[in-house]
Coordinates of C-alpha atoms in Angstrom, one line a residue:
Chain A
M136 CA 155.5 -62.1 20.5
K137 CA 154.8 -58.0 19.1
A138 CA 156.8 -56.1 20.7
V139 CA 155.3 -52.2 20.2
Y140 CA 157.7 -48.9 20.6
F141 CA 156.2 -45.5 21.5
A142 CA 157.6 -41.8 21.4
W143 CA 161.9 -41.5 21.6
V144 CA 162.2 -45.3 21.8
R145 CA 160.4 -46.1 18.9
E146 CA 162.1 -43.0 17.1
R147 CA 165.5 -44.5 18.6
I148 CA 164.9 -48.0 17.7
G149 CA 164.0 -46.7 14.2
H150 CA 160.5 -48.7 13.9
G151 CA 156.8 -48.7 15.9
D152 CA 156.7 -52.6 15.7
E153 CA 157.6 -55.8 14.9
E154 CA 157.7 -59.6 15.8
I155 CA 160.5 -60.6 18.1
A156 CA 160.8 -64.3 19.2
P157 CA 163.1 -64.3 22.3
P158 CA 164.8 -67.6 23.8
D159 CA 163.2 -68.9 26.8
S160 CA 166.2 -68.1 29.0
V161 CA 164.6 -64.9 28.5
S162 CA 162.0 -64.9 31.9
D163 CA 161.1 -61.3 32.7
V164 CA 161.0 -57.6 30.6
A165 CA 164.2 -56.8 32.1
G166 CA 165.9 -60.0 30.3
L167 CA 163.6 -59.3 27.4
M168 CA 165.5 -55.8 27.4
T169 CA 168.8 -56.6 27.3
W170 CA 168.4 -58.9 25.0
L171 CA 167.0 -56.5 22.7
I172 CA 170.3 -54.3 23.2
A173 CA 172.3 -57.2 22.2
R174 CA 170.2 -56.7 18.6
G175 CA 172.0 -53.6 17.8
E176 CA 173.2 -49.9 18.2
Q177 CA 169.8 -48.6 17.9
Y178 CA 168.5 -50.7 20.5
A179 CA 171.7 -49.8 23.0
H180 CA 170.6 -46.2 22.5
A181 CA 166.7 -46.7 23.1
F182 CA 167.5 -49.1 26.1
E183 CA 170.7 -46.7 27.6
N184 CA 168.6 -46.2 31.0
P185 CA 166.8 -49.0 31.3
K186 CA 165.5 -47.7 34.3
V187 CA 163.3 -44.9 32.4
I188 CA 162.1 -47.0 30.4
R189 CA 158.1 -48.0 30.9
V190 CA 156.9 -51.4 30.0
A191 CA 152.9 -52.5 29.3
I192 CA 152.1 -56.4 28.9
D193 CA 148.8 -57.0 27.1
Q194 CA 147.9 -53.0 27.5
T195 CA 148.9 -53.4 31.2
H196 CA 151.2 -51.4 33.1
V197 CA 154.5 -53.8 34.5
K198 CA 157.1 -53.8 36.1
H199 CA 160.8 -54.6 35.0
D200 CA 160.6 -58.0 37.3
A201 CA 157.3 -58.8 35.4
K202 CA 157.4 -62.4 33.7
I203 CA 156.6 -62.4 29.8
A204 CA 155.7 -65.9 29.0
G205 CA 152.5 -65.9 27.5
A206 CA 152.5 -62.3 26.4
R207 CA 151.0 -61.3 23.0
E208 CA 152.0 -57.6 22.9
I209 CA 155.3 -56.1 25.1
A210 CA 155.8 -52.0 24.9
F211 CA 158.2 -49.8 25.8
F212 CA 157.8 -46.4 26.2
P213 CA 159.2 -43.4 28.2
P214 CA 157.4 -41.5 31.4
M215 CA 154.0 -41.1 30.0
T216 CA 153.3 -36.8 29.3
G217 CA 149.7 -36.5 29.0
G218 CA 147.1 -34.3 30.0
Chain B
M281 CA 128.0 -43.2 34.2
A282 CA 131.0 -43.2 32.3
T283 CA 132.1 -41.5 29.2
V284 CA 135.8 -41.8 28.2
R285 CA 137.1 -40.9 24.8
V286 CA 140.6 -40.8 22.9
Q287 CA 140.4 -38.6 19.5
A288 CA 141.8 -36.3 17.3
E289 CA 138.8 -33.8 16.7
D290 CA 138.5 -31.4 19.3
F291 CA 135.5 -31.7 21.9
D292 CA 133.1 -29.4 23.3
P293 CA 133.6 -29.3 27.0
V294 CA 130.0 -27.8 27.5
A295 CA 128.0 -30.3 25.9
E296 CA 130.1 -32.7 27.2
A297 CA 129.8 -31.4 30.9
G298 CA 126.3 -30.7 30.1
A299 CA 125.2 -34.3 29.8
L300 CA 125.8 -35.0 33.5
T301 CA 122.9 -32.8 34.0
L302 CA 120.7 -32.5 31.0
G303 CA 117.3 -33.4 32.4
R304 CA 118.4 -34.3 36.3
T305 CA 117.7 -32.7 39.4
D306 CA 119.7 -34.9 41.6
V307 CA 123.2 -33.1 40.6
G308 CA 124.6 -30.7 43.1
A309 CA 127.9 -30.6 42.1
V310 CA 129.9 -30.7 38.7
V311 CA 134.1 -30.0 38.5
T312 CA 135.5 -29.7 35.4
F313 CA 138.8 -29.6 33.9
T314 CA 140.4 -28.6 30.5
G315 CA 143.9 -28.3 29.8
L316 CA 145.1 -26.3 27.1
C317 CA 147.9 -26.1 24.8
R318 CA 150.3 -23.0 25.6
D319 CA 152.1 -21.3 23.6
E320 CA 154.8 -20.9 25.8
G321 CA 155.6 -17.3 25.0
G322 CA 155.6 -17.6 21.3
L323 CA 157.8 -20.7 20.9
L324 CA 155.5 -23.1 20.4
D325 CA 154.0 -23.8 17.1
T326 CA 152.4 -27.5 17.3
L327 CA 152.8 -29.8 20.5
E328 CA 152.5 -33.3 18.6
L329 CA 150.8 -36.2 21.0
E330 CA 151.6 -40.0 19.9
H331 CA 148.9 -42.3 22.3
Y332 CA 149.1 -45.9 22.6
P333 CA 146.1 -47.0 20.9
G334 CA 143.7 -49.2 22.9
M335 CA 146.0 -48.8 25.8
A336 CA 144.7 -45.4 26.0
E337 CA 141.3 -46.1 26.4
R338 CA 141.6 -49.0 28.5
E339 CA 143.9 -46.6 31.0
L340 CA 141.7 -43.8 30.7
E341 CA 138.5 -46.6 31.9
R342 CA 141.1 -48.2 34.7
I343 CA 141.7 -44.7 35.9
V344 CA 137.6 -43.5 36.2
A345 CA 137.1 -46.9 37.5
Q346 CA 139.0 -46.2 40.0
A347 CA 137.8 -43.0 40.8
E348 CA 134.2 -44.4 40.9
E349 CA 135.3 -46.9 43.4
R350 CA 136.6 -44.6 45.6
W351 CA 134.5 -41.3 45.3
S352 CA 130.9 -41.5 45.3
V353 CA 130.3 -39.6 42.3
Q354 CA 127.1 -39.3 39.5
G355 CA 128.9 -39.0 35.9
I356 CA 132.6 -39.1 35.1
V357 CA 133.6 -37.8 31.4
V358 CA 137.5 -37.8 30.2
I359 CA 138.2 -36.9 26.7
H360 CA 141.6 -37.1 25.5
R361 CA 142.9 -35.6 22.1
Y362 CA 145.9 -36.8 20.1
G363 CA 147.7 -35.7 17.0
A364 CA 148.6 -32.4 16.2
I365 CA 147.4 -29.6 18.6
K366 CA 147.8 -25.7 18.2
P367 CA 148.5 -23.3 21.3
G368 CA 145.2 -21.9 22.4
E369 CA 143.4 -25.4 21.6
R370 CA 141.9 -27.8 24.4
I371 CA 144.1 -31.0 24.8
V372 CA 142.3 -33.0 27.5
M373 CA 138.8 -32.9 29.8
V374 CA 137.9 -33.9 32.7
A375 CA 134.2 -33.2 34.2
V376 CA 133.2 -34.8 37.5
S377 CA 129.6 -34.9 39.0
S378 CA 128.1 -35.8 42.7
L379 CA 125.6 -34.4 45.2
H380 CA 128.6 -32.7 47.3
R381 CA 131.4 -30.5 45.9
G382 CA 134.2 -32.5 47.8
E383 CA 133.8 -35.8 45.9
A384 CA 133.8 -34.0 42.3
F385 CA 136.7 -32.0 43.2
C386 CA 138.8 -34.5 44.6
A387 CA 137.9 -37.1 41.9
A388 CA 138.4 -34.7 39.0
E389 CA 141.9 -33.8 40.7
F390 CA 143.0 -37.4 41.1
L391 CA 141.5 -38.2 37.6
M392 CA 143.9 -35.8 35.6
D393 CA 146.7 -36.7 38.8
Y394 CA 146.2 -40.2 37.4
L395 CA 145.9 -39.1 34.0
K396 CA 148.8 -37.5 33.7
T397 CA 151.6 -40.4 35.0
Q398 CA 149.4 -43.4 34.2
A399 CA 147.9 -42.9 30.7
P400 CA 150.4 -43.4 27.9
F401 CA 150.4 -40.4 25.7
W402 CA 153.6 -38.4 24.7
K403 CA 154.3 -35.1 24.0
R404 CA 156.6 -33.3 21.7
Q405 CA 157.1 -29.9 20.6
K406 CA 157.5 -28.4 17.2
L407 CA 158.9 -24.7 17.8
A408 CA 157.6 -22.0 15.7
D409 CA 161.6 -21.4 14.5
G410 CA 160.5 -24.5 12.6
T411 CA 162.7 -26.8 14.8
S412 CA 161.3 -29.9 16.9
G413 CA 161.8 -29.1 20.2
G414 CA 162.2 -32.8 21.3
W415 CA 159.8 -34.9 23.6
V416 CA 158.4 -33.2 26.6
E417 CA 160.1 -34.9 29.9
G418 CA 157.8 -36.2 32.2
K419 CA 157.9 -33.9 35.4
E420 CA 158.5 -35.5 39.2
A421 CA 155.8 -32.8 39.9
D422 CA 153.1 -34.9 38.4
D423 CA 154.5 -38.3 39.9
E424 CA 154.1 -36.4 43.5
A425 CA 151.0 -35.5 42.6
A426 CA 149.7 -39.2 41.5
E427 CA 151.7 -40.2 45.0
K428 CA 149.5 -38.1 47.5
W429 CA 146.5 -40.1 46.7
K430 CA 148.2 -43.2 47.8
R431 CA 149.1 -41.4 51.1
A432 CA 145.4 -40.2 51.2
Chain C
M171 CA 141.2 -10.4 35.7
A172 CA 138.4 -11.4 38.0
T173 CA 134.8 -11.2 37.3
V174 CA 132.6 -11.2 40.4
R175 CA 128.6 -11.4 40.0
V176 CA 125.7 -11.5 42.2
Q177 CA 122.2 -11.8 40.1
A178 CA 118.9 -13.2 40.1
E179 CA 119.0 -14.3 36.5
D180 CA 120.6 -17.7 35.7
F181 CA 124.1 -17.6 33.8
D182 CA 126.1 -19.7 31.1
P183 CA 128.9 -21.2 33.0
V184 CA 130.3 -21.8 29.6
A185 CA 130.3 -18.1 28.3
E186 CA 131.1 -17.5 31.3
A187 CA 134.3 -20.1 31.8
G188 CA 134.4 -19.5 28.0
A189 CA 136.4 -15.4 28.5
L190 CA 138.9 -16.9 30.7
T191 CA 140.7 -18.4 27.5
L192 CA 138.9 -16.4 24.3
G193 CA 141.6 -15.1 22.2
R194 CA 144.7 -16.3 24.9
T195 CA 147.0 -19.0 24.0
D196 CA 148.9 -18.6 27.5
V197 CA 146.5 -20.5 29.5
G198 CA 147.5 -24.1 30.8
A199 CA 144.1 -25.5 32.6
V200 CA 140.8 -24.1 33.7
V201 CA 139.0 -26.0 36.5
T202 CA 135.2 -24.9 36.6
F203 CA 132.8 -25.7 39.0
T204 CA 129.1 -25.5 39.4
G205 CA 126.5 -25.9 42.0
L206 CA 123.3 -26.8 41.2
C207 CA 119.7 -27.3 42.8
R208 CA 119.0 -30.6 43.8
D209 CA 115.2 -31.9 44.9
E210 CA 116.1 -34.0 47.7
G211 CA 114.7 -36.9 46.1
G212 CA 111.6 -35.0 44.5
L213 CA 110.8 -33.4 48.6
L214 CA 112.2 -30.1 47.5
D215 CA 109.9 -27.5 45.1
T216 CA 112.1 -24.1 45.4
L217 CA 115.1 -23.4 46.9
E218 CA 114.7 -19.5 48.3
L219 CA 118.4 -17.5 48.5
E220 CA 118.2 -14.5 50.0
H221 CA 121.3 -12.2 50.4
Y222 CA 122.9 -9.3 51.7
P223 CA 122.9 -6.8 48.8
G224 CA 126.3 -5.0 48.9
M225 CA 128.0 -7.3 51.7
A226 CA 127.7 -10.0 49.2
E227 CA 129.6 -8.8 46.3
R228 CA 131.9 -7.1 48.7
E229 CA 132.7 -10.6 50.5
L230 CA 132.9 -12.4 46.8
E231 CA 135.7 -9.5 45.5
R232 CA 137.6 -10.3 49.4
I233 CA 137.8 -14.1 48.7
V234 CA 138.9 -14.0 45.2
A235 CA 141.5 -11.5 46.5
Q236 CA 142.8 -13.8 48.6
A237 CA 142.7 -16.2 46.3
E238 CA 144.9 -14.4 43.5
E239 CA 147.1 -13.4 46.3
R240 CA 147.3 -17.0 47.4
W241 CA 148.0 -19.0 44.2
S242 CA 149.3 -17.2 41.1
V243 CA 146.0 -17.9 38.3
Q244 CA 145.1 -16.0 35.7
G245 CA 141.9 -14.8 36.0
I246 CA 138.7 -15.7 38.0
V247 CA 135.0 -15.8 37.5
V248 CA 132.7 -16.4 40.2
I249 CA 128.6 -16.0 40.1
H250 CA 126.2 -16.2 42.6
R251 CA 122.3 -15.9 42.4
Y252 CA 119.6 -15.3 44.5
G253 CA 116.1 -15.6 44.9
A254 CA 114.1 -18.7 43.8
I255 CA 115.9 -21.5 42.2
K256 CA 114.1 -24.6 41.1
P257 CA 115.5 -28.8 41.3
G258 CA 118.0 -28.9 38.5
E259 CA 119.1 -25.3 38.2
R260 CA 122.4 -23.2 38.6
I261 CA 122.8 -21.2 41.7
V262 CA 126.5 -20.9 41.5
M263 CA 129.8 -21.5 39.5
V264 CA 133.3 -20.7 39.9
A265 CA 135.9 -20.6 37.1
V266 CA 139.8 -20.0 37.4
S267 CA 142.5 -20.0 35.1
S268 CA 146.0 -20.8 35.0
L269 CA 149.3 -22.0 33.7
H270 CA 149.4 -25.3 35.7
R271 CA 146.4 -27.4 37.0
G272 CA 147.3 -27.1 40.6
E273 CA 147.1 -23.8 41.0
A274 CA 143.5 -23.8 39.6
F275 CA 142.4 -27.0 41.4
C276 CA 143.1 -25.1 44.6
A277 CA 141.8 -22.0 44.2
A278 CA 138.4 -23.0 42.9
E279 CA 138.1 -25.6 45.7
F280 CA 139.2 -22.7 47.9
L281 CA 136.8 -20.3 46.5
M282 CA 134.0 -22.9 47.2
D283 CA 135.0 -23.4 50.8
Y284 CA 135.0 -19.8 51.8
L285 CA 132.6 -18.8 49.9
K286 CA 129.9 -21.2 51.6
T287 CA 130.9 -19.9 55.0
Q288 CA 131.8 -16.1 54.6
A289 CA 129.4 -14.8 51.6
P290 CA 126.3 -13.9 53.3
F291 CA 123.7 -16.2 51.5
W292 CA 121.2 -18.2 53.2
K293 CA 118.7 -20.6 51.5
R294 CA 115.2 -21.5 52.8
Q295 CA 113.8 -24.6 51.2
K296 CA 110.0 -24.7 50.1
L297 CA 108.8 -28.1 50.0
A298 CA 106.8 -30.0 46.9
D299 CA 103.9 -30.4 49.5
G300 CA 103.5 -26.6 49.9
T301 CA 105.1 -26.3 53.2
S302 CA 108.3 -24.5 54.6
G303 CA 111.1 -26.7 54.7
G304 CA 112.9 -23.9 56.6
W305 CA 116.2 -22.5 56.8
V306 CA 118.7 -24.9 55.8
E307 CA 121.5 -25.3 58.4
G308 CA 125.1 -24.2 58.1
K309 CA 127.3 -27.3 57.9
E310 CA 130.0 -28.4 60.5
A311 CA 131.5 -30.0 57.0
D312 CA 131.6 -26.8 55.8
D313 CA 132.9 -25.0 58.4
E314 CA 136.1 -27.4 58.4
A315 CA 136.5 -27.5 54.8
A316 CA 137.4 -23.5 55.2
E317 CA 139.7 -24.1 58.2
K318 CA 141.8 -26.6 56.2
W319 CA 142.9 -23.5 54.4
K320 CA 144.2 -21.8 57.3
R321 CA 146.2 -24.8 58.2
A322 CA 147.9 -25.6 54.8
Chain D
M29 CA 123.1 3.8 63.6
K30 CA 120.6 1.3 61.3
A31 CA 120.2 -2.5 62.3
V32 CA 120.1 -5.1 59.5
Y33 CA 118.6 -8.6 59.9
F34 CA 118.5 -11.8 57.8
A35 CA 117.5 -15.2 57.3
W36 CA 115.5 -16.5 60.3
V37 CA 117.3 -13.5 62.7
R38 CA 114.7 -10.8 59.9
E39 CA 112.0 -13.5 60.1
R40 CA 112.1 -13.2 64.4
I41 CA 112.5 -9.5 65.1
G42 CA 109.8 -9.4 61.8
H43 CA 111.5 -6.4 60.2
G44 CA 114.4 -6.4 58.1
D45 CA 116.2 -3.5 59.0
E46 CA 115.5 -0.3 61.7
E47 CA 117.4 2.8 63.2
I48 CA 118.6 2.3 66.8
A49 CA 119.9 4.7 68.9
P50 CA 122.0 2.6 72.1
P51 CA 123.8 3.9 74.9
D52 CA 126.8 5.1 75.1
S53 CA 127.2 2.5 78.0
V54 CA 126.7 -0.2 75.0
S55 CA 130.0 -0.5 73.8
D56 CA 130.4 -3.9 71.8
V57 CA 128.7 -6.0 69.4
A58 CA 127.8 -8.5 72.4
G59 CA 126.7 -5.6 74.6
L60 CA 124.6 -4.5 71.9
M61 CA 123.2 -8.0 71.2
T62 CA 122.1 -8.0 75.3
W63 CA 120.8 -4.1 74.7
L64 CA 118.1 -5.4 72.2
I65 CA 117.1 -8.3 74.2
A66 CA 115.9 -5.8 76.4
R67 CA 113.7 -4.5 73.4
G68 CA 111.1 -7.4 73.4
E69 CA 110.0 -11.0 72.7
Q70 CA 111.4 -11.0 69.4
Y71 CA 114.6 -10.1 70.2
A72 CA 114.7 -12.6 72.6
H73 CA 113.5 -14.8 70.2
A74 CA 116.0 -14.2 67.7
F75 CA 119.2 -13.7 70.1
E76 CA 118.3 -16.7 72.5
N77 CA 121.4 -18.4 71.5
P78 CA 123.8 -15.4 70.6
K79 CA 127.0 -17.6 69.8
V80 CA 125.1 -18.8 66.5
I81 CA 124.4 -15.2 65.3
R82 CA 127.3 -14.0 63.1
V83 CA 127.5 -10.0 62.5
A84 CA 128.9 -7.5 60.2
I85 CA 129.9 -3.8 61.0
D86 CA 129.5 -1.9 57.9
Q87 CA 129.5 -5.0 55.3
T88 CA 132.9 -6.5 57.2
H89 CA 132.3 -9.8 59.4
V90 CA 133.2 -9.1 63.3
K91 CA 133.5 -11.1 66.2
H92 CA 131.1 -10.3 69.1
D93 CA 133.8 -8.2 70.7
A94 CA 133.9 -5.9 68.0
K95 CA 133.3 -2.0 68.8
I96 CA 130.5 -0.4 68.0
A97 CA 131.7 3.4 67.5
G98 CA 131.5 4.6 64.5
A99 CA 129.4 1.9 63.0
R100 CA 126.9 3.0 60.5
E101 CA 125.3 -0.7 59.6
I102 CA 125.4 -3.1 62.1
A103 CA 123.9 -6.5 60.6
F104 CA 122.8 -10.0 62.5
F105 CA 122.3 -13.3 60.6
P106 CA 123.0 -17.0 61.1
P107 CA 125.3 -18.9 60.1
M108 CA 126.1 -18.3 55.8
T109 CA 124.4 -21.2 53.5
G110 CA 125.3 -20.0 50.1
G111 CA 127.1 -22.2 47.5

């Protein structure tokens, strides 16, 4: 699946998107964030306060307990500040 | 009738809102909101608006659909810019037409409140002194404004 | 900065609201309301608006002063027409500018709610079949809309 | 003092304004309406339901118990329907 990052999540990780292949044991969004954190310091920095991170699966907002099975695109970003 | 656009270019709120009444004699009320880039007392040089292409449009369309479901409106326009925006420039507009004023006011305010907290846009400030002012933080007041529509 | 006008001629909501932001970089939000003459499904030929010259202006100015006292706004425009108005034509507009959107929305809605019940204007309908549709009756919904600002 | 009438109050009375000179015993708006009603059928028709009539003294809204002493212009009209 494709992971995409925006705003300071993108800046901290250092790139805007990447292909990821988490193991089957990673089943939900919260688990995926934990798995990403283990990938390196820049991820640990981006997800240091996981509860502020907003997530969208296939361009629809989801909560952290959402299942990731079947997702094509998972986006991680800070609270939105448009308008 | 709804128009949703996400674009880098400026827009003409007059022409956009005018489309809601053009050639019609059944519209009673038009409410428009225009959000502009403030210079923050001269501190701001540029507002840089990042967005999630694709999802930004989809999310705005979802918010518009919610407004249409909730209030009897005749037309809605939502336009949101991204990219570099200078003080005094427009960032966003919503316009709502309806038979009576109550629906247009409510729907326009709802659209703005939801857009602020649901549409994937992020603002970063570039300051007049050349430094980055960092990412604008989400305001609790905005979350509360969006929450009130759930109770209403 | 407030503009209040009572006039027979049509007005240009764009130019009027534009004056609130012209040459400024400190405005964050502009809300406009435009009230239009509906054709009532083709039944209406003309809306005839009678007003109390002198008091109409004074009452609108009083309502504007109340809004300015109640909310932190940067500018207000209120324009109300009188005389013969055809379906599709504008009757009234209010525009409010402010730093943040909440104030502009509240003040604009307050201005319209108060104007409806306090400003001395009366509408009479001339119907498409040539008969008089009589004087439009005051709506209880309008009184309730104005009342809610006292409780708020 | 000058009395002015608008909308259907004006139509029923038959003219838009007139000079009136109520006696001193007429002290408030309600009393003035009663005094006007006695002037003829057209006034009786205009004020047949006094509680719906709105009144302004010198271009300021007043209630029916407002005193009329010193007023230069008293206006009578139906509930407003602008906007």
